[in-house]
PDB file of C-alpha atoms in Angstrom:
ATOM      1  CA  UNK A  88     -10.615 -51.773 131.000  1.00 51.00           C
ATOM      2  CA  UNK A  89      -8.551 -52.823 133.986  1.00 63.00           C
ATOM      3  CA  UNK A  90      -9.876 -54.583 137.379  1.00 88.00           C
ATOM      4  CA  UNK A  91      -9.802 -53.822 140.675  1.00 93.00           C
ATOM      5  CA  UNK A  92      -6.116 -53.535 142.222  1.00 94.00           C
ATOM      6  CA  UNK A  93      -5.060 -53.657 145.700  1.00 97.00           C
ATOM      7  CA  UNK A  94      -2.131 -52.813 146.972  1.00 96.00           C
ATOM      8  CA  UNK A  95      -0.192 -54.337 149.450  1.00 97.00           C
ATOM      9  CA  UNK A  96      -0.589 -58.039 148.953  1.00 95.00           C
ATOM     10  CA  UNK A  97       0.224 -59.412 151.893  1.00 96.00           C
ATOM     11  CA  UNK A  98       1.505 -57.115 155.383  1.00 96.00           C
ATOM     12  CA  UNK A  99       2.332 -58.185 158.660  1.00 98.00           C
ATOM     13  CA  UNK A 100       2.010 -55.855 161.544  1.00 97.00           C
ATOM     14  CA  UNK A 101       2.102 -55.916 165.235  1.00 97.00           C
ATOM     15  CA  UNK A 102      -0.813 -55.330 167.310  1.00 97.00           C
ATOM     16  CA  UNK A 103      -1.343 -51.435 168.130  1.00 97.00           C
ATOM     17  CA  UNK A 104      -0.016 -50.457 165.025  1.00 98.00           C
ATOM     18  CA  UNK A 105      -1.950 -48.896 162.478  1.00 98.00           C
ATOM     19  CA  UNK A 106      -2.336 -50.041 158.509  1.00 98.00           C
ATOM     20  CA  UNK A 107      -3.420 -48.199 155.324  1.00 98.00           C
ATOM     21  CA  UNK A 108      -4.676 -50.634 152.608  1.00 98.00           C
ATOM     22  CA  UNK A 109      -5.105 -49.053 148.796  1.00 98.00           C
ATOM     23  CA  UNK A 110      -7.955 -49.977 146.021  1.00 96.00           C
ATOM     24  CA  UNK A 111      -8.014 -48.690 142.712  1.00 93.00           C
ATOM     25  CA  UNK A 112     -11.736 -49.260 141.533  1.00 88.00           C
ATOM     26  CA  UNK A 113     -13.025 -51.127 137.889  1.00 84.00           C
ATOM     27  CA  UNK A 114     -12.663 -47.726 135.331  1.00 80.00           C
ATOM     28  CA  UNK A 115     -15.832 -46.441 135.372  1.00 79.00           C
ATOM     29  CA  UNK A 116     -17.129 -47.456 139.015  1.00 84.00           C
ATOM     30  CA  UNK A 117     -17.901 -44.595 140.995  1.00 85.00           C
ATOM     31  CA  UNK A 118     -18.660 -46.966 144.087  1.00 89.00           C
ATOM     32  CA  UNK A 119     -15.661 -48.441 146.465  1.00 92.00           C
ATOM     33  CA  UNK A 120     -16.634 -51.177 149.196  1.00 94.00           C
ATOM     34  CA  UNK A 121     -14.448 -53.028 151.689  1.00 97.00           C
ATOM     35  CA  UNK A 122     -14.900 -56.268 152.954  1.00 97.00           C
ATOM     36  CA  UNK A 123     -12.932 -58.145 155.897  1.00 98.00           C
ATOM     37  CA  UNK A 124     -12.822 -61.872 155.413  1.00 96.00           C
ATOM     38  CA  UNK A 125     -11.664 -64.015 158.453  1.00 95.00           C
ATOM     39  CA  UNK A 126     -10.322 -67.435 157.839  1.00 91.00           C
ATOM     40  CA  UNK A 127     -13.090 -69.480 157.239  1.00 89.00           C
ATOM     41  CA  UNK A 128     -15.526 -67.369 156.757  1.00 93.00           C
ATOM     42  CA  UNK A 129     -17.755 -65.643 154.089  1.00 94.00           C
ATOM     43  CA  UNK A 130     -17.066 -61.816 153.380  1.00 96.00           C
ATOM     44  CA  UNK A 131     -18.283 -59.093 155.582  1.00 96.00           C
ATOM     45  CA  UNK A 132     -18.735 -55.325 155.002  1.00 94.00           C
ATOM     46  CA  UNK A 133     -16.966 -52.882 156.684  1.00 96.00           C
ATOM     47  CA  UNK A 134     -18.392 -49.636 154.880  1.00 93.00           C
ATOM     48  CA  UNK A 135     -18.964 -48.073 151.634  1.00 92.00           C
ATOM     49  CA  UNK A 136     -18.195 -45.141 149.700  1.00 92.00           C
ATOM     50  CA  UNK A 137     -19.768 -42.767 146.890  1.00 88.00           C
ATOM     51  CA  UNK A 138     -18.519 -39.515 145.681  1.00 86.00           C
ATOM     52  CA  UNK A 139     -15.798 -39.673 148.227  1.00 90.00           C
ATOM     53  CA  UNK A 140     -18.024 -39.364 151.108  1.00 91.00           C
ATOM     54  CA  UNK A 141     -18.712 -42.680 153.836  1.00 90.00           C
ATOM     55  CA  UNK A 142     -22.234 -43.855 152.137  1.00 85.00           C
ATOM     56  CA  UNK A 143     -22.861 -46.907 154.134  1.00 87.00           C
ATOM     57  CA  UNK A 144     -21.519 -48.649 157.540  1.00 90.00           C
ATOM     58  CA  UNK A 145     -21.468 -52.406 158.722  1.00 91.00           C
ATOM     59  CA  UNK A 146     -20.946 -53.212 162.227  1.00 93.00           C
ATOM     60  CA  UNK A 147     -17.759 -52.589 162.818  1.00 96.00           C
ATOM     61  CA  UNK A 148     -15.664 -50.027 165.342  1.00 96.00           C
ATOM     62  CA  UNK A 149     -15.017 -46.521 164.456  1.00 96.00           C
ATOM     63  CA  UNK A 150     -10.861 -47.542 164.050  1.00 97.00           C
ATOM     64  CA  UNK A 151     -11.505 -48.977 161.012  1.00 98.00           C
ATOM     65  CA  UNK A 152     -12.227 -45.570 158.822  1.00 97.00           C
ATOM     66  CA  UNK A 153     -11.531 -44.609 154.959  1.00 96.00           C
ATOM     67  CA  UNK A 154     -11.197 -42.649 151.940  1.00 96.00           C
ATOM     68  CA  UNK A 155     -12.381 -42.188 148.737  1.00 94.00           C
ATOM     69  CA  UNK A 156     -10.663 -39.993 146.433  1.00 92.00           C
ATOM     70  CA  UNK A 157     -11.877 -37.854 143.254  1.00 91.00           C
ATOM     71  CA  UNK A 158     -10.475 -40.849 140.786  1.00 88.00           C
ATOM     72  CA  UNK A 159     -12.272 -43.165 142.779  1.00 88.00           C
ATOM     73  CA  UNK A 160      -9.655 -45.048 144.584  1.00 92.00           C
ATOM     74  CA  UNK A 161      -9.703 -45.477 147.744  1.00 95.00           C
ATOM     75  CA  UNK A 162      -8.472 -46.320 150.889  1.00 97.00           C
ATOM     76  CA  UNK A 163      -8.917 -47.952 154.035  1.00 98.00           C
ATOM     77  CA  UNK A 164      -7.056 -47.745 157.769  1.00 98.00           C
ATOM     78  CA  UNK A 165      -7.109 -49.933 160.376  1.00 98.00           C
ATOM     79  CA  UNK A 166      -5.627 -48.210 163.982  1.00 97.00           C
ATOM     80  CA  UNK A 167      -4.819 -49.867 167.125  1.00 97.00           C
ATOM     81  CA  UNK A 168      -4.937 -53.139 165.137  1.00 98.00           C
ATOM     82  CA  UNK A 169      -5.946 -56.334 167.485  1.00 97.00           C
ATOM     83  CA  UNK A 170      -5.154 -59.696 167.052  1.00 97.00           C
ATOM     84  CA  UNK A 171      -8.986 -60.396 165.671  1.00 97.00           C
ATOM     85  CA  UNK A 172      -8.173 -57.653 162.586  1.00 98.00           C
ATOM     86  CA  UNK A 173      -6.092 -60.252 161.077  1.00 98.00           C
ATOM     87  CA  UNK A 174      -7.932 -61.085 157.823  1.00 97.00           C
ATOM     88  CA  UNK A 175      -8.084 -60.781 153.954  1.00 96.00           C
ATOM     89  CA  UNK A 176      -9.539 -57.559 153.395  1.00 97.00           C
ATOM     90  CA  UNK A 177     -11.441 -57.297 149.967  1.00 96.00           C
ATOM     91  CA  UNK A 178     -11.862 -54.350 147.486  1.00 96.00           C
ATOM     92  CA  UNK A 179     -14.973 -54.064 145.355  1.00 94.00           C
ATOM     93  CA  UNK A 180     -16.137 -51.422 142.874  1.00 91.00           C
ATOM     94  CA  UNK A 181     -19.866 -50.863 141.574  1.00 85.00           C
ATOM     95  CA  UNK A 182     -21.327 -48.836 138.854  1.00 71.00           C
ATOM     96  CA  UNK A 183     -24.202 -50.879 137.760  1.00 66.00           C
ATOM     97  CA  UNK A 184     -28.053 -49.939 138.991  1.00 64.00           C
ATOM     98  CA  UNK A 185     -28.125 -54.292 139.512  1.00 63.00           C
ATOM     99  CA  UNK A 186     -24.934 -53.417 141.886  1.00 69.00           C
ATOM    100  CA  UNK A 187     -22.633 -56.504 141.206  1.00 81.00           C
ATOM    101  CA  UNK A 188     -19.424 -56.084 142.983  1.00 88.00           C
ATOM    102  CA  UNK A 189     -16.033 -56.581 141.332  1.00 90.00           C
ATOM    103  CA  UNK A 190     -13.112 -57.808 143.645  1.00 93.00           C
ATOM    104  CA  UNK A 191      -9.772 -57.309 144.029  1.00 95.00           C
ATOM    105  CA  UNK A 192      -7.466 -59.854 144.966  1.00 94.00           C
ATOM    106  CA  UNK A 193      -7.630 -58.430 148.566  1.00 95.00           C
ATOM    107  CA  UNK A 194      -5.101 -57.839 151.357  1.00 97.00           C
ATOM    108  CA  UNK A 195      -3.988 -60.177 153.867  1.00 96.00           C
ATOM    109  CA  UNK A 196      -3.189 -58.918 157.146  1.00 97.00           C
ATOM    110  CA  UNK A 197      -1.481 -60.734 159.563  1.00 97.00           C
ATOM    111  CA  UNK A 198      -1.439 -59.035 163.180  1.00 98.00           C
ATOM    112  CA  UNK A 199       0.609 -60.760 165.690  1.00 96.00           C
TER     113      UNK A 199
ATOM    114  CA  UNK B 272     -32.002 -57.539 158.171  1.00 80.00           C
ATOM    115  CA  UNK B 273     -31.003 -59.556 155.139  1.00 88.00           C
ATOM    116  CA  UNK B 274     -29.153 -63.416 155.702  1.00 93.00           C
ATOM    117  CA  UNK B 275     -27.736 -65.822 153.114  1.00 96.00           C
ATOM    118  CA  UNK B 276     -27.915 -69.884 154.906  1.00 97.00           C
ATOM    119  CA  UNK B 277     -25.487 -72.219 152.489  1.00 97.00           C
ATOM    120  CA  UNK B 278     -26.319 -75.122 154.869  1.00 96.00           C
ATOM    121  CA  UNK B 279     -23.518 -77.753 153.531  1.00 97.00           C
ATOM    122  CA  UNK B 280     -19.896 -76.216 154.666  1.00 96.00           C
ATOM    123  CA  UNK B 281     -18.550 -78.875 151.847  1.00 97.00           C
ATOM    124  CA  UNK B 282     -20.190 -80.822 148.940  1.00 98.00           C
ATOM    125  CA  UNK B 283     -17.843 -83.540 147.297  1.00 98.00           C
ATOM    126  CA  UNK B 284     -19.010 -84.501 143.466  1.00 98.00           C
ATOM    127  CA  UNK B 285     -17.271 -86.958 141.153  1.00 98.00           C
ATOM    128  CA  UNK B 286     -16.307 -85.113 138.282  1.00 98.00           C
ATOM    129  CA  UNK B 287     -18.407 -85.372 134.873  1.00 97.00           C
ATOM    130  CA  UNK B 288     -21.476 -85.744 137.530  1.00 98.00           C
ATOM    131  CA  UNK B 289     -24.144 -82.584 138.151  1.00 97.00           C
ATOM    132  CA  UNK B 290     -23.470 -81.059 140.925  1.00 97.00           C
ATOM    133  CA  UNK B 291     -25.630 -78.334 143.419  1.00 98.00           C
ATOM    134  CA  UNK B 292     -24.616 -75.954 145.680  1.00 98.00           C
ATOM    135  CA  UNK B 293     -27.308 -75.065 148.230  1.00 98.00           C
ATOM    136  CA  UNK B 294     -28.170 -71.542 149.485  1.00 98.00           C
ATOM    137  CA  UNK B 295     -31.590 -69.581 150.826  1.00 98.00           C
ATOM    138  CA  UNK B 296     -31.510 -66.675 151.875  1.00 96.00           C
ATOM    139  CA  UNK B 297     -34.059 -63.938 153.764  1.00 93.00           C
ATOM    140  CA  UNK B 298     -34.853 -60.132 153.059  1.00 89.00           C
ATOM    141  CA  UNK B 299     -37.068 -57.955 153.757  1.00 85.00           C
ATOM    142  CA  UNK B 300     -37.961 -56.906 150.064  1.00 81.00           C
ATOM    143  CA  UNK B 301     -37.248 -58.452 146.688  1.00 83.00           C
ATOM    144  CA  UNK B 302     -33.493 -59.735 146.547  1.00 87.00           C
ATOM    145  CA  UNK B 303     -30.973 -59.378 143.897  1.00 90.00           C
ATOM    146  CA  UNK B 304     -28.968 -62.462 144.181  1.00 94.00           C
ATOM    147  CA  UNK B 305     -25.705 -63.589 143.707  1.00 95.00           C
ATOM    148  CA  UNK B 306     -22.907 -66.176 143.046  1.00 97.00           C
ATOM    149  CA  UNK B 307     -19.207 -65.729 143.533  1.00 96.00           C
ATOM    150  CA  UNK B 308     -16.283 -68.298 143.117  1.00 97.00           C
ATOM    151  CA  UNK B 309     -12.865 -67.443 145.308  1.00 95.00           C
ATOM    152  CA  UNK B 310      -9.964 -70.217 144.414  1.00 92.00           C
ATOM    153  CA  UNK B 311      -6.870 -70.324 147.381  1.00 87.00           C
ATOM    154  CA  UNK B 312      -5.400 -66.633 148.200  1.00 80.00           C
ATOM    155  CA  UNK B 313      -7.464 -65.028 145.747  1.00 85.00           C
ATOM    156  CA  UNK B 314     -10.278 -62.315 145.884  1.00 89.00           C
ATOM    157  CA  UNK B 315     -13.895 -63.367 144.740  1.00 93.00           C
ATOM    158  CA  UNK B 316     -15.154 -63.683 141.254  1.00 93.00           C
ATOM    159  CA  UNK B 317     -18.282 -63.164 140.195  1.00 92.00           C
ATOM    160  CA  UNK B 318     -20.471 -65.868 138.508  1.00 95.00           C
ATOM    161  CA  UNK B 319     -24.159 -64.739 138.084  1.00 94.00           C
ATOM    162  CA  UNK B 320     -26.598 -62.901 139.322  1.00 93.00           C
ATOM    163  CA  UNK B 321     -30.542 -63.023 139.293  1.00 93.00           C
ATOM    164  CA  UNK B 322     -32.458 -59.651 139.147  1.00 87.00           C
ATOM    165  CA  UNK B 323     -36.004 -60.195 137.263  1.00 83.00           C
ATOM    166  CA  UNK B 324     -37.582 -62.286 134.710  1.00 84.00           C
ATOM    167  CA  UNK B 325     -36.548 -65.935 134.389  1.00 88.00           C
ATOM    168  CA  UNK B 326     -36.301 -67.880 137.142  1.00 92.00           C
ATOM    169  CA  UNK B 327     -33.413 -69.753 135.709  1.00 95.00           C
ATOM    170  CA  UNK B 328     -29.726 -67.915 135.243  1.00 95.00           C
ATOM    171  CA  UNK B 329     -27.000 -69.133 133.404  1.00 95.00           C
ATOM    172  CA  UNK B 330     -23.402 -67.530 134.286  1.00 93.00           C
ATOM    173  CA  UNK B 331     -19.878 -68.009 133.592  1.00 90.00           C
ATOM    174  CA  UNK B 332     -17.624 -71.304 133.173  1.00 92.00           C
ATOM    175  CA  UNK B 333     -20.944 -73.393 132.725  1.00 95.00           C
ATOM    176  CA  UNK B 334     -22.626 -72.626 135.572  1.00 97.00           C
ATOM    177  CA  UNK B 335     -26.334 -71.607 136.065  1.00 97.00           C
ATOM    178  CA  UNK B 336     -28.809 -70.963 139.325  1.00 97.00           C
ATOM    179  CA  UNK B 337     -32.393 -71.269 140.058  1.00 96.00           C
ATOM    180  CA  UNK B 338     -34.475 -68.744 142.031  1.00 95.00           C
ATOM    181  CA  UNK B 339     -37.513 -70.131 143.969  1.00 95.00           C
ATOM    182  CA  UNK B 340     -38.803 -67.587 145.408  1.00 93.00           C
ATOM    183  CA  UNK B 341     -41.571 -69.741 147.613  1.00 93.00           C
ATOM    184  CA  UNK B 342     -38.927 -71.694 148.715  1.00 95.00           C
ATOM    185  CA  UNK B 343     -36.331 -68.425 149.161  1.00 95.00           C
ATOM    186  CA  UNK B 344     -33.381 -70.399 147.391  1.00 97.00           C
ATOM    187  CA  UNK B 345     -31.323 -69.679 144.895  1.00 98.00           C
ATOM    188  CA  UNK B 346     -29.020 -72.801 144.484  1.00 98.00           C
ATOM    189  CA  UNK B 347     -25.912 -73.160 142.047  1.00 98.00           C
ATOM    190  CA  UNK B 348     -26.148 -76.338 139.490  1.00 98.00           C
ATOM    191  CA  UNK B 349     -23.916 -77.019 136.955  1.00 98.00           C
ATOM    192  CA  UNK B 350     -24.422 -80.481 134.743  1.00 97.00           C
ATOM    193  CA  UNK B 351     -21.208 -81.946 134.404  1.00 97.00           C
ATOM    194  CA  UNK B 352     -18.629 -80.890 136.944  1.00 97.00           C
ATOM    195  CA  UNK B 353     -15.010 -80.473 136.101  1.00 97.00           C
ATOM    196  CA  UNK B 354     -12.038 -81.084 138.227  1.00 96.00           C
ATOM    197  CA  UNK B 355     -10.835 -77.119 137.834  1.00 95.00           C
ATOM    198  CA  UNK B 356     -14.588 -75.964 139.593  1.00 96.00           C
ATOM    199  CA  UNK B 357     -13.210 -76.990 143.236  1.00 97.00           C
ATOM    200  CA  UNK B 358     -13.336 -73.700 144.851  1.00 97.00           C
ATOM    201  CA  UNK B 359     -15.487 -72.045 147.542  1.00 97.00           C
ATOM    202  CA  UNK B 360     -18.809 -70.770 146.796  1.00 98.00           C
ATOM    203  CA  UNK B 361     -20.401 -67.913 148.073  1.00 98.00           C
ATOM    204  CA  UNK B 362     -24.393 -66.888 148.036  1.00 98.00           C
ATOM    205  CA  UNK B 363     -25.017 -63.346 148.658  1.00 96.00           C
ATOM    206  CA  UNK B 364     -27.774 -61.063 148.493  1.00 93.00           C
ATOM    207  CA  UNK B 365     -28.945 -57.841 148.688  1.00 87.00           C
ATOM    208  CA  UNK B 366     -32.246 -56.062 148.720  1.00 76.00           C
ATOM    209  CA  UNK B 367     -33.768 -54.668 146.163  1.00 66.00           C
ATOM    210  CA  UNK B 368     -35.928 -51.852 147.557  1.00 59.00           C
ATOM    211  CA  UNK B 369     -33.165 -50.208 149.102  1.00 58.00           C
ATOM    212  CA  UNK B 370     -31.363 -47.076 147.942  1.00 60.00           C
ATOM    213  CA  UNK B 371     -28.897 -44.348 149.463  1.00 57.00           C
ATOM    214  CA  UNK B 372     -26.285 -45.394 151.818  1.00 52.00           C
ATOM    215  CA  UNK B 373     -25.192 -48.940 151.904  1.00 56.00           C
ATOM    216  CA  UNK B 374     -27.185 -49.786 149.171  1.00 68.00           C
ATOM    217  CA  UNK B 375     -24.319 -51.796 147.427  1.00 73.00           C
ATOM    218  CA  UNK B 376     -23.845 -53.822 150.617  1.00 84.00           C
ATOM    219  CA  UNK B 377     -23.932 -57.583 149.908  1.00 90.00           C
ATOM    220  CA  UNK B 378     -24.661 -59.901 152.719  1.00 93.00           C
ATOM    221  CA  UNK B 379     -22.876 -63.167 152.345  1.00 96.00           C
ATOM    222  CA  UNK B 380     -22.902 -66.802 153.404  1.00 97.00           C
ATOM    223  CA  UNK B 381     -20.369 -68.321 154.922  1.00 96.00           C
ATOM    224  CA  UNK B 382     -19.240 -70.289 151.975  1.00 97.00           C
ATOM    225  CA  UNK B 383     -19.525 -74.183 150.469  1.00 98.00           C
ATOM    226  CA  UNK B 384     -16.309 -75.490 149.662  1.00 97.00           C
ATOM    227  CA  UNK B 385     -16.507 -78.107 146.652  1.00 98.00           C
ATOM    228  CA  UNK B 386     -14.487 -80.451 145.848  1.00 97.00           C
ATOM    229  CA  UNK B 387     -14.421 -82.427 141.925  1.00 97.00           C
ATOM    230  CA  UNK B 388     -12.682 -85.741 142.681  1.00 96.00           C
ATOM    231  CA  UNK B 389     -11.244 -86.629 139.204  1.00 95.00           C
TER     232      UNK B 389
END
């Protein structure tokens, strides 16, 4: 059974640019959620998806948008980046009716 | 709206003593509740989790949490620490009544960073 992989590990972009972070979910987790992490800070959540459809929005701007795709993996994109966007964004997968989340290592985005 | 307090931002134990890591939290329902560990540069890891039945938890690496539910806490204990548990802590919770979208969505605190001095 393999984790939760992100992909890339660390990226540094300028801001007004635009970023695509990857997840591959837990095998057998039919549930992808993304968190952004500031320095400092605990975890928040950006949005969630189910059967490849958006299932589940925190409070942040319609820029930050995703994906989820038939295997489960997902994606998430980050336009017009600003210098408050720079953050380790976190993966999780679900499949349990309790709902414990499973991270990934995250992404850390640096936006100068 | 559900909220997760961890009131100390950093709890210093000698190691070999018990140590506690505070958190309460507020929801409109009945909560699941949670405990995650995330070391430097790395994603979170999960440690336990209440749900139903005893009030006491025990997790991974030792650790265990009690849920007061007068009292809304659910605070991390472990009896002896070791020098390898300084990390940062994080509470979360979620509600338990809710379904559909979002339902996953864990609200967290903003972390208690502890520190074993050997």
């Amino acid at each position: 059974e393999t984790g939760v992989t992100q992909s890339p590990t660390h990226l540094i972009k300028t801001r007004g640019q635009q970023v695509t972070l990857r997840c591959s979910s837990q095998s057998g987790h039919n549930t992808v959620s993304w968190y952004q992490q500031a320095l400092g800070q605990g975890p928040q959540f950006i949005f969630q998806y189910y059967r490849e459809e958006e299932n589940g929005r925190g409070n942040f701007p319609p820029r930050f948008s995703g994906l989820q795709f038939p295997n489960y993996s997902s994606e998430l994109n980050v336009n017009a980046l600003e210098l408050d966007d720079s953050a380790l964004y976190l993966c999780a997968s679900s499949g349990g009716a309790t709902g414990e989340l499973f991270f990934g290592e995250g992404s850390r985005l640096t936006v100068l | 709206a559900q909220s997760v307090a961890q009131p100390e931002d950093q709890v210093n134990v000698a190691e070999g003593n018990p140590l506690t890591v505070k958190c309460t939290y507020s929801v409109s329902g009945n909560p699941y509740l949670f405990w995650y560990v995330q070391y430097p540069n790395r994603g979170l890891q999960f440690l336990l989790k209440y749900i139903t039945g005893d009030n006491l938890v025990k997790g991974s690496y030792g650790f265990e949490a009690e849920f007061n539910k007068s009292q809304t806490s659910f605070h991390l204990k472990k009896p002896s620490a070791l020098v390898s548990d300084s990390a940062l802590y994080f509470c979360a919770v979620r509600d338990r009544g809710r379904s559909g979208a979002g339902s996953y969505q864990l609200t967290f605190g903003k972390g208690t960073k502890l520190s074993v001095i050997p």
